[in-house]
Amino acid sequence: MKTQAIRIETTGGPEVMRLTEIDLPDPAPDQVQVNIRACGVNFIDTYQRSGLYPLTLPSGLGNEAAGIVSKVGNAVRHLREGDRVAYASGPAGTYAQAHNAPANRVAKLPDAIGFEEGAAMMLKGLTVRYLFKETYPLKSGETILFHAAAGGVGLIACQWARHLGVNMIGTVGSEEKARLASEHGCAHTILYRTEDVPAKVRAITGGRGVPVVYDSVGKATFEASLDCLQRRGLMVSFGNASGPVTGVNLGLLMTKGSLYVTRPTAAHYLSTDEEFNTAVADLFAVVESGAVKIPVRHRYPLSEAARCHEDLEGRRTTGASVLLP
Ligand code: NDP
């Protein structure tokens, strides 16, 4: 069938994205075809568009969406035409009116969760869940540092930390973002473009530092993040918003306190059906209870995907953004 989709022929800036009519084949036996109502936009999409995370070209873009199942592959048993669903999984291509998705990574959306929230929560929410429950299982009463606290992942993290009884110190790029992070449950904020982050973290923690830093900013914050950690603390480097971290001198981990570093990605925490189903049930439960509200704050027509990427990369967005086909 014919459908409209954002495609790229080459990597580069936002201008390489083009809204194009494509032929979408019927779903393979293990896929479902989804009539997309909202597409989640993630910083990862910008890495794939720019070439930092290579795609085979030409390619679609987008890794998160919600909509209604319109066709079901003949080996799929748990989903039916008409089901409301949400998902976050490759291959990239959710910036579209319709898309074929791997059925075992598609979740039925509870009635209480709308399409925009569904589209914005599967990658961002499942990421916060694995970071807080598996990469470093947080305990009530702990104080942690989380960078870019007013972003899409960040505003979910603020609320989930509060729900767990954790004091989150969040870094943010402006006063307005600091206010927003606080409103979402962030206990302390630091304006990392002007303030000395390690000094403030030490002041807040009585000189001890934090047991874990969650850092998705990457190159610009990596070393300062190490200086915020307690002895034998864990640095979780999970993104590259300012550029990738390269050429790390392992000796730094020794001199700064026998530190640990991990560079996780969601796929390795959601690789089996059991891991996926457990994580999704947990995410839906915190959202349905009202403890975490999915912060959809920007909406763009699908045709304006380029403007959306410019705003995201220009640090002009807060919370999550969605494209509406
Ligand atoms: P955000 O909405 O958080 O946008 C990125 C934010 O990073 C900006 O708003 C900005 O906030 C901050 N930032 C700091 N430096 C820069 C810079 N030089 N250029 C642009 N932004 C900068 O995006 P997402 O919620 O989509 O993703 C957040 C991060 O999480 C990304 O790095 C992403 O790659 C990562 N991620 C990792 C996953 C994993 O499994 N490893 C899965 C999902 C996301 P401010 O102005 O406050 O500094």
PDB file of C-alpha atoms in Angstrom, residues 45-305:
ATOM      1  CA  ASP A  45      16.931   9.846  15.641  1.00  0.00           C
ATOM      2  CA  THR A  46      19.300  12.799  15.202  1.00  0.00           C
ATOM      3  CA  TYR A  47      22.336  10.494  15.620  1.00  0.00           C
ATOM      4  CA  GLN A  48      20.904   8.197  12.925  1.00  0.00           C
ATOM      5  CA  ARG A  49      20.133  11.145  10.631  1.00  0.00           C
ATOM      6  CA  SER A  50      23.620  12.661  11.079  1.00  0.00           C
ATOM      7  CA  GLY A  51      25.442   9.346  10.626  1.00  0.00           C
ATOM      8  CA  LEU A  52      26.793   9.044  14.207  1.00  0.00           C
ATOM      9  CA  TYR A  53      24.743   5.816  14.472  1.00  0.00           C
ATOM     10  CA  PRO A  54      24.971   4.405  10.914  1.00  0.00           C
ATOM     11  CA  LEU A  55      21.866   3.252   9.001  1.00  0.00           C
ATOM     12  CA  THR A  56      21.779   1.442   5.686  1.00  0.00           C
ATOM     13  CA  LEU A  57      20.710   4.125   3.180  1.00  0.00           C
ATOM     14  CA  PRO A  58      18.237   5.058   1.869  1.00  0.00           C
ATOM     15  CA  SER A  59      16.298   4.677   5.100  1.00  0.00           C
ATOM     16  CA  GLY A  60      13.285   5.723   7.085  1.00  0.00           C
ATOM     17  CA  LEU A  61      13.753   7.451  10.447  1.00  0.00           C
ATOM     18  CA  GLY A  62      12.138   7.166  13.869  1.00  0.00           C
ATOM     19  CA  ASN A  63      12.088   4.437  16.497  1.00  0.00           C
ATOM     20  CA  GLU A  64       8.979   5.000  18.620  1.00  0.00           C
ATOM     21  CA  ALA A  65       5.266   5.175  17.791  1.00  0.00           C
ATOM     22  CA  ALA A  66       1.678   4.438  18.801  1.00  0.00           C
ATOM     23  CA  GLY A  67      -1.322   3.628  16.655  1.00  0.00           C
ATOM     24  CA  ILE A  68      -3.812   0.980  15.594  1.00  0.00           C
ATOM     25  CA  VAL A  69      -2.948  -2.438  14.174  1.00  0.00           C
ATOM     26  CA  SER A  70      -4.215  -2.547  10.585  1.00  0.00           C
ATOM     27  CA  LYS A  71      -2.728  -5.874   9.351  1.00  0.00           C
ATOM     28  CA  VAL A  72      -1.340  -8.880  11.212  1.00  0.00           C
ATOM     29  CA  GLY A  73       1.423 -11.230  10.018  1.00  0.00           C
ATOM     30  CA  ASN A  74       0.247 -14.839   9.798  1.00  0.00           C
ATOM     31  CA  ALA A  75       2.501 -16.089  12.652  1.00  0.00           C
ATOM     32  CA  VAL A  76       1.339 -13.438  15.142  1.00  0.00           C
ATOM     33  CA  ARG A  77      -1.040 -14.709  17.830  1.00  0.00           C
ATOM     34  CA  HIS A  78      -1.166 -12.010  20.546  1.00  0.00           C
ATOM     35  CA  LEU A  79      -2.312  -9.009  18.470  1.00  0.00           C
ATOM     36  CA  ARG A  80      -5.365  -8.371  16.278  1.00  0.00           C
ATOM     37  CA  GLU A  81      -6.513  -5.829  13.743  1.00  0.00           C
ATOM     38  CA  GLY A  82      -7.943  -2.855  15.630  1.00  0.00           C
ATOM     39  CA  ASP A  83      -5.706  -3.200  18.722  1.00  0.00           C
ATOM     40  CA  ARG A  84      -4.350   0.075  20.138  1.00  0.00           C
ATOM     41  CA  VAL A  85      -0.587  -0.406  20.446  1.00  0.00           C
ATOM     42  CA  ALA A  86       2.737   1.310  21.155  1.00  0.00           C
ATOM     43  CA  TYR A  87       6.302   0.266  20.452  1.00  0.00           C
ATOM     44  CA  ALA A  88       9.919   1.308  20.216  1.00  0.00           C
ATOM     45  CA  SER A  89      12.040  -0.833  17.998  1.00  0.00           C
ATOM     46  CA  GLY A  90      14.004  -0.902  14.805  1.00  0.00           C
ATOM     47  CA  PRO A  91      14.357  -0.883  11.936  1.00  0.00           C
ATOM     48  CA  ALA A  92      14.015   2.899  11.921  1.00  0.00           C
ATOM     49  CA  GLY A  93      10.901   4.119  10.105  1.00  0.00           C
ATOM     50  CA  THR A  94       8.182   5.255  12.513  1.00  0.00           C
ATOM     51  CA  TYR A  95       8.133   8.799  11.054  1.00  0.00           C
ATOM     52  CA  ALA A  96       5.323   7.661   8.752  1.00  0.00           C
ATOM     53  CA  GLN A  97       1.582   7.209   8.405  1.00  0.00           C
ATOM     54  CA  ALA A  98       2.025   3.417   8.580  1.00  0.00           C
ATOM     55  CA  HIS A  99       4.901   1.087   9.481  1.00  0.00           C
ATOM     56  CA  ASN A 100       5.601  -2.628   9.875  1.00  0.00           C
ATOM     57  CA  ALA A 101       6.826  -3.449  13.386  1.00  0.00           C
ATOM     58  CA  PRO A 102       8.212  -6.670  14.957  1.00  0.00           C
ATOM     59  CA  ALA A 103       5.143  -8.046  16.780  1.00  0.00           C
ATOM     60  CA  ASN A 104       7.065  -9.358  19.788  1.00  0.00           C
ATOM     61  CA  ARG A 105       8.176  -5.813  20.649  1.00  0.00           C
ATOM     62  CA  VAL A 106       4.717  -4.238  20.241  1.00  0.00           C
ATOM     63  CA  ALA A 107       2.637  -3.714  23.392  1.00  0.00           C
ATOM     64  CA  LYS A 108      -1.131  -3.314  23.686  1.00  0.00           C
ATOM     65  CA  LEU A 109      -1.804   0.138  25.055  1.00  0.00           C
ATOM     66  CA  PRO A 110      -4.010   0.315  28.169  1.00  0.00           C
ATOM     67  CA  ASP A 111      -7.243   2.301  27.543  1.00  0.00           C
ATOM     68  CA  ALA A 112      -6.121   5.000  29.993  1.00  0.00           C
ATOM     69  CA  ILE A 113      -2.994   5.849  27.961  1.00  0.00           C
ATOM     70  CA  GLY A 114      -3.436   8.037  24.881  1.00  0.00           C
ATOM     71  CA  PHE A 115      -1.588   7.686  21.569  1.00  0.00           C
ATOM     72  CA  GLU A 116       0.679  10.703  22.143  1.00  0.00           C
ATOM     73  CA  GLU A 117       1.749   9.453  25.571  1.00  0.00           C
ATOM     74  CA  GLY A 118       2.145   5.921  24.189  1.00  0.00           C
ATOM     75  CA  ALA A 119       4.342   7.227  21.390  1.00  0.00           C
ATOM     76  CA  ALA A 120       6.533   9.185  23.791  1.00  0.00           C
ATOM     77  CA  MET A 121       6.970   6.568  26.511  1.00  0.00           C
ATOM     78  CA  MET A 122       8.166   3.334  24.967  1.00  0.00           C
ATOM     79  CA  LEU A 123      11.808   4.272  24.354  1.00  0.00           C
ATOM     80  CA  LYS A 124      12.154   7.091  26.895  1.00  0.00           C
ATOM     81  CA  GLY A 125      10.178   5.414  29.696  1.00  0.00           C
ATOM     82  CA  LEU A 126      11.716   1.971  29.236  1.00  0.00           C
ATOM     83  CA  THR A 127      15.140   3.644  29.291  1.00  0.00           C
ATOM     84  CA  VAL A 128      14.505   5.333  32.638  1.00  0.00           C
ATOM     85  CA  ARG A 129      13.213   2.024  33.978  1.00  0.00           C
ATOM     86  CA  TYR A 130      16.284  -0.006  33.082  1.00  0.00           C
ATOM     87  CA  LEU A 131      18.646   2.768  34.236  1.00  0.00           C
ATOM     88  CA  PHE A 132      16.936   3.036  37.649  1.00  0.00           C
ATOM     89  CA  LYS A 133      16.057  -0.618  38.231  1.00  0.00           C
ATOM     90  CA  GLU A 134      18.782  -2.592  36.501  1.00  0.00           C
ATOM     91  CA  THR A 135      21.901  -0.630  35.546  1.00  0.00           C
ATOM     92  CA  TYR A 136      22.075   0.734  39.094  1.00  0.00           C
ATOM     93  CA  PRO A 137      19.091  -0.379  41.219  1.00  0.00           C
ATOM     94  CA  LEU A 138      18.193   2.770  43.148  1.00  0.00           C
ATOM     95  CA  LYS A 139      17.288   2.671  46.831  1.00  0.00           C
ATOM     96  CA  SER A 140      14.972   5.062  48.632  1.00  0.00           C
ATOM     97  CA  GLY A 141      16.924   7.868  50.319  1.00  0.00           C
ATOM     98  CA  GLU A 142      19.834   7.872  47.856  1.00  0.00           C
ATOM     99  CA  THR A 143      20.988  11.076  46.159  1.00  0.00           C
ATOM    100  CA  ILE A 144      21.886  10.810  42.465  1.00  0.00           C
ATOM    101  CA  LEU A 145      23.012  13.078  39.615  1.00  0.00           C
ATOM    102  CA  PHE A 146      21.065  13.024  36.323  1.00  0.00           C
ATOM    103  CA  HIS A 147      22.059  15.279  33.409  1.00  0.00           C
ATOM    104  CA  ALA A 148      19.611  17.043  31.039  1.00  0.00           C
ATOM    105  CA  ALA A 149      16.827  16.706  33.607  1.00  0.00           C
ATOM    106  CA  ALA A 150      14.280  18.769  31.648  1.00  0.00           C
ATOM    107  CA  GLY A 151      14.523  16.686  28.442  1.00  0.00           C
ATOM    108  CA  GLY A 152      12.272  13.860  27.261  1.00  0.00           C
ATOM    109  CA  VAL A 153      14.070  11.150  29.212  1.00  0.00           C
ATOM    110  CA  GLY A 154      14.873  13.703  31.935  1.00  0.00           C
ATOM    111  CA  LEU A 155      11.329  14.711  32.954  1.00  0.00           C
ATOM    112  CA  ILE A 156      10.347  11.036  33.189  1.00  0.00           C
ATOM    113  CA  ALA A 157      13.458  10.432  35.338  1.00  0.00           C
ATOM    114  CA  CYS A 158      12.547  13.325  37.689  1.00  0.00           C
ATOM    115  CA  GLN A 159       9.128  11.787  38.381  1.00  0.00           C
ATOM    116  CA  TRP A 160      10.341   8.192  38.631  1.00  0.00           C
ATOM    117  CA  ALA A 161      13.108   9.212  41.066  1.00  0.00           C
ATOM    118  CA  ARG A 162      10.569  11.001  43.283  1.00  0.00           C
ATOM    119  CA  HIS A 163       8.336   7.912  43.114  1.00  0.00           C
ATOM    120  CA  LEU A 164      11.257   5.762  44.354  1.00  0.00           C
ATOM    121  CA  GLY A 165      12.048   8.184  47.185  1.00  0.00           C
ATOM    122  CA  VAL A 166      15.324   9.191  45.544  1.00  0.00           C
ATOM    123  CA  ASN A 167      16.759  12.740  45.749  1.00  0.00           C
ATOM    124  CA  MET A 168      17.639  13.614  42.203  1.00  0.00           C
ATOM    125  CA  ILE A 169      20.109  16.379  41.442  1.00  0.00           C
ATOM    126  CA  GLY A 170      19.330  17.387  37.848  1.00  0.00           C
ATOM    127  CA  THR A 171      21.442  19.514  35.542  1.00  0.00           C
ATOM    128  CA  VAL A 172      19.630  21.852  33.150  1.00  0.00           C
ATOM    129  CA  GLY A 173      20.474  24.459  30.519  1.00  0.00           C
ATOM    130  CA  SER A 174      18.282  27.356  31.748  1.00  0.00           C
ATOM    131  CA  GLU A 175      16.294  28.772  34.675  1.00  0.00           C
ATOM    132  CA  GLU A 176      13.057  27.845  32.912  1.00  0.00           C
ATOM    133  CA  LYS A 177      14.236  24.224  32.586  1.00  0.00           C
ATOM    134  CA  ALA A 178      15.255  24.235  36.278  1.00  0.00           C
ATOM    135  CA  ARG A 179      11.717  25.266  37.265  1.00  0.00           C
ATOM    136  CA  LEU A 180      10.226  22.535  35.096  1.00  0.00           C
ATOM    137  CA  ALA A 181      12.528  19.811  36.467  1.00  0.00           C
ATOM    138  CA  SER A 182      11.664  20.863  40.039  1.00  0.00           C
ATOM    139  CA  GLU A 183       7.942  20.772  39.275  1.00  0.00           C
ATOM    140  CA  HIS A 184       8.413  17.192  38.052  1.00  0.00           C
ATOM    141  CA  GLY A 185      10.099  16.073  41.285  1.00  0.00           C
ATOM    142  CA  CYS A 186      13.786  16.906  40.866  1.00  0.00           C
ATOM    143  CA  ALA A 187      15.043  17.692  44.381  1.00  0.00           C
ATOM    144  CA  HIS A 188      17.951  19.995  43.357  1.00  0.00           C
ATOM    145  CA  THR A 189      18.873  21.625  40.050  1.00  0.00           C
ATOM    146  CA  ILE A 190      22.215  22.862  38.731  1.00  0.00           C
ATOM    147  CA  LEU A 191      22.609  25.253  35.785  1.00  0.00           C
ATOM    148  CA  TYR A 192      25.495  23.353  34.215  1.00  0.00           C
ATOM    149  CA  ARG A 193      26.275  25.997  31.606  1.00  0.00           C
ATOM    150  CA  THR A 194      27.341  28.456  34.320  1.00  0.00           C
ATOM    151  CA  GLU A 195      27.712  26.624  37.640  1.00  0.00           C
ATOM    152  CA  ASP A 196      30.504  24.306  38.877  1.00  0.00           C
ATOM    153  CA  VAL A 197      28.714  20.942  38.877  1.00  0.00           C
ATOM    154  CA  PRO A 198      31.124  18.875  41.065  1.00  0.00           C
ATOM    155  CA  ALA A 199      31.339  21.707  43.644  1.00  0.00           C
ATOM    156  CA  LYS A 200      27.557  21.944  43.874  1.00  0.00           C
ATOM    157  CA  VAL A 201      27.116  18.174  44.070  1.00  0.00           C
ATOM    158  CA  ARG A 202      29.685  18.019  46.897  1.00  0.00           C
ATOM    159  CA  ALA A 203      27.874  20.870  48.695  1.00  0.00           C
ATOM    160  CA  ILE A 204      24.504  19.110  48.428  1.00  0.00           C
ATOM    161  CA  THR A 205      25.900  15.740  49.587  1.00  0.00           C
ATOM    162  CA  GLY A 206      27.973  17.003  52.518  1.00  0.00           C
ATOM    163  CA  GLY A 207      31.202  16.416  50.578  1.00  0.00           C
ATOM    164  CA  ARG A 208      30.534  12.724  49.856  1.00  0.00           C
ATOM    165  CA  GLY A 209      29.482  12.819  46.212  1.00  0.00           C
ATOM    166  CA  VAL A 210      26.831  10.574  44.660  1.00  0.00           C
ATOM    167  CA  PRO A 211      26.853   6.772  44.177  1.00  0.00           C
ATOM    168  CA  VAL A 212      25.736   7.062  40.536  1.00  0.00           C
ATOM    169  CA  VAL A 213      25.723   9.624  37.720  1.00  0.00           C
ATOM    170  CA  TYR A 214      23.414   9.154  34.727  1.00  0.00           C
ATOM    171  CA  ASP A 215      25.023  11.116  31.883  1.00  0.00           C
ATOM    172  CA  SER A 216      23.470  11.347  28.398  1.00  0.00           C
ATOM    173  CA  VAL A 217      25.225  14.596  27.478  1.00  0.00           C
ATOM    174  CA  GLY A 218      28.508  12.792  26.797  1.00  0.00           C
ATOM    175  CA  LYS A 219      31.623  14.643  25.697  1.00  0.00           C
ATOM    176  CA  ALA A 220      30.921  17.980  27.450  1.00  0.00           C
ATOM    177  CA  THR A 221      30.141  16.502  30.884  1.00  0.00           C
ATOM    178  CA  PHE A 222      32.044  13.204  31.121  1.00  0.00           C
ATOM    179  CA  GLU A 223      35.021  14.285  33.217  1.00  0.00           C
ATOM    180  CA  ALA A 224      33.065  16.567  35.541  1.00  0.00           C
ATOM    181  CA  SER A 225      30.641  13.688  36.088  1.00  0.00           C
ATOM    182  CA  LEU A 226      33.490  11.496  37.374  1.00  0.00           C
ATOM    183  CA  ASP A 227      34.309  14.260  39.887  1.00  0.00           C
ATOM    184  CA  CYS A 228      30.774  14.025  41.315  1.00  0.00           C
ATOM    185  CA  LEU A 229      31.061  10.352  42.263  1.00  0.00           C
ATOM    186  CA  GLN A 230      31.727   8.737  45.611  1.00  0.00           C
ATOM    187  CA  ARG A 231      34.628   6.337  45.957  1.00  0.00           C
ATOM    188  CA  ARG A 232      33.773   3.211  43.862  1.00  0.00           C
ATOM    189  CA  GLY A 233      30.756   4.985  42.355  1.00  0.00           C
ATOM    190  CA  LEU A 234      29.189   4.171  38.986  1.00  0.00           C
ATOM    191  CA  MET A 235      29.265   6.420  35.931  1.00  0.00           C
ATOM    192  CA  VAL A 236      26.430   5.522  33.543  1.00  0.00           C
ATOM    193  CA  SER A 237      27.226   7.148  30.196  1.00  0.00           C
ATOM    194  CA  PHE A 238      24.116   6.544  28.104  1.00  0.00           C
ATOM    195  CA  GLY A 239      24.076   9.202  25.382  1.00  0.00           C
ATOM    196  CA  ASN A 240      25.942  11.734  23.256  1.00  0.00           C
ATOM    197  CA  ALA A 241      23.867  14.939  23.070  1.00  0.00           C
ATOM    198  CA  SER A 242      27.079  17.044  23.046  1.00  0.00           C
ATOM    199  CA  GLY A 243      29.144  14.453  21.121  1.00  0.00           C
ATOM    200  CA  PRO A 244      30.494  10.974  21.899  1.00  0.00           C
ATOM    201  CA  VAL A 245      32.975  10.258  24.692  1.00  0.00           C
ATOM    202  CA  THR A 246      36.162   8.863  23.169  1.00  0.00           C
ATOM    203  CA  GLY A 247      39.722   8.068  24.244  1.00  0.00           C
ATOM    204  CA  VAL A 248      39.044   7.642  27.955  1.00  0.00           C
ATOM    205  CA  ASN A 249      42.179   7.262  30.077  1.00  0.00           C
ATOM    206  CA  LEU A 250      41.332   4.340  32.382  1.00  0.00           C
ATOM    207  CA  GLY A 251      43.863   5.657  34.913  1.00  0.00           C
ATOM    208  CA  LEU A 252      41.350   8.430  35.663  1.00  0.00           C
ATOM    209  CA  LEU A 253      39.012   5.847  37.156  1.00  0.00           C
ATOM    210  CA  MET A 254      41.732   4.873  39.608  1.00  0.00           C
ATOM    211  CA  THR A 255      42.789   8.373  40.620  1.00  0.00           C
ATOM    212  CA  LYS A 256      39.200   9.564  41.048  1.00  0.00           C
ATOM    213  CA  GLY A 257      38.237   6.704  43.405  1.00  0.00           C
ATOM    214  CA  SER A 258      38.310   3.214  41.816  1.00  0.00           C
ATOM    215  CA  LEU A 259      35.247   4.174  39.787  1.00  0.00           C
ATOM    216  CA  TYR A 260      33.096   2.002  37.505  1.00  0.00           C
ATOM    217  CA  VAL A 261      31.856   3.065  34.071  1.00  0.00           C
ATOM    218  CA  THR A 262      29.167   1.499  31.894  1.00  0.00           C
ATOM    219  CA  ARG A 263      27.898   2.499  28.453  1.00  0.00           C
ATOM    220  CA  PRO A 264      24.460   0.834  28.223  1.00  0.00           C
ATOM    221  CA  THR A 265      21.845   0.779  25.477  1.00  0.00           C
ATOM    222  CA  ALA A 266      18.163  -0.154  25.799  1.00  0.00           C
ATOM    223  CA  ALA A 267      18.348  -3.064  23.327  1.00  0.00           C
ATOM    224  CA  HIS A 268      20.583  -5.079  25.674  1.00  0.00           C
ATOM    225  CA  TYR A 269      18.083  -4.726  28.543  1.00  0.00           C
ATOM    226  CA  LEU A 270      15.055  -5.646  26.398  1.00  0.00           C
ATOM    227  CA  SER A 271      16.377  -8.466  24.274  1.00  0.00           C
ATOM    228  CA  THR A 272      14.143 -11.353  25.415  1.00  0.00           C
ATOM    229  CA  ASP A 273      10.338 -11.444  25.390  1.00  0.00           C
ATOM    230  CA  GLU A 274      10.381 -11.897  29.161  1.00  0.00           C
ATOM    231  CA  GLU A 275      12.579  -8.819  29.704  1.00  0.00           C
ATOM    232  CA  PHE A 276      10.364  -6.782  27.363  1.00  0.00           C
ATOM    233  CA  ASN A 277       7.049  -7.887  28.917  1.00  0.00           C
ATOM    234  CA  THR A 278       8.257  -7.331  32.499  1.00  0.00           C
ATOM    235  CA  ALA A 279       9.619  -3.881  31.666  1.00  0.00           C
ATOM    236  CA  VAL A 280       6.468  -2.803  29.805  1.00  0.00           C
ATOM    237  CA  ALA A 281       4.184  -3.988  32.638  1.00  0.00           C
ATOM    238  CA  ASP A 282       6.270  -1.987  35.102  1.00  0.00           C
ATOM    239  CA  LEU A 283       6.206   1.132  32.916  1.00  0.00           C
ATOM    240  CA  PHE A 284       2.458   0.970  32.296  1.00  0.00           C
ATOM    241  CA  ALA A 285       1.885   0.483  36.041  1.00  0.00           C
ATOM    242  CA  VAL A 286       3.772   3.659  37.059  1.00  0.00           C
ATOM    243  CA  VAL A 287       2.019   5.645  34.340  1.00  0.00           C
ATOM    244  CA  GLU A 288      -1.470   4.305  35.103  1.00  0.00           C
ATOM    245  CA  SER A 289      -0.968   4.959  38.833  1.00  0.00           C
ATOM    246  CA  GLY A 290      -0.272   8.620  38.029  1.00  0.00           C
ATOM    247  CA  ALA A 291       3.225   8.486  39.605  1.00  0.00           C
ATOM    248  CA  VAL A 292       4.807   9.240  36.212  1.00  0.00           C
ATOM    249  CA  LYS A 293       3.011  11.433  33.683  1.00  0.00           C
ATOM    250  CA  ILE A 294       4.438  11.301  30.172  1.00  0.00           C
ATOM    251  CA  PRO A 295       5.437  14.892  29.428  1.00  0.00           C
ATOM    252  CA  VAL A 296       4.415  15.465  25.787  1.00  0.00           C
ATOM    253  CA  ARG A 297       5.162  19.187  25.395  1.00  0.00           C
ATOM    254  CA  HIS A 298       5.735  19.713  21.635  1.00  0.00           C
ATOM    255  CA  ARG A 299       3.661  18.554  18.646  1.00  0.00           C
ATOM    256  CA  TYR A 300       4.633  18.913  14.967  1.00  0.00           C
ATOM    257  CA  PRO A 301       2.978  17.726  11.753  1.00  0.00           C
ATOM    258  CA  LEU A 302       4.949  14.852  10.163  1.00  0.00           C
ATOM    259  CA  SER A 303       5.876  17.221   7.316  1.00  0.00           C
ATOM    260  CA  GLU A 304       7.758  19.409   9.840  1.00  0.00           C
ATOM    261  CA  ALA A 305      10.128  16.735  11.121  1.00  0.00           C
TER     262      ALA A 305
END
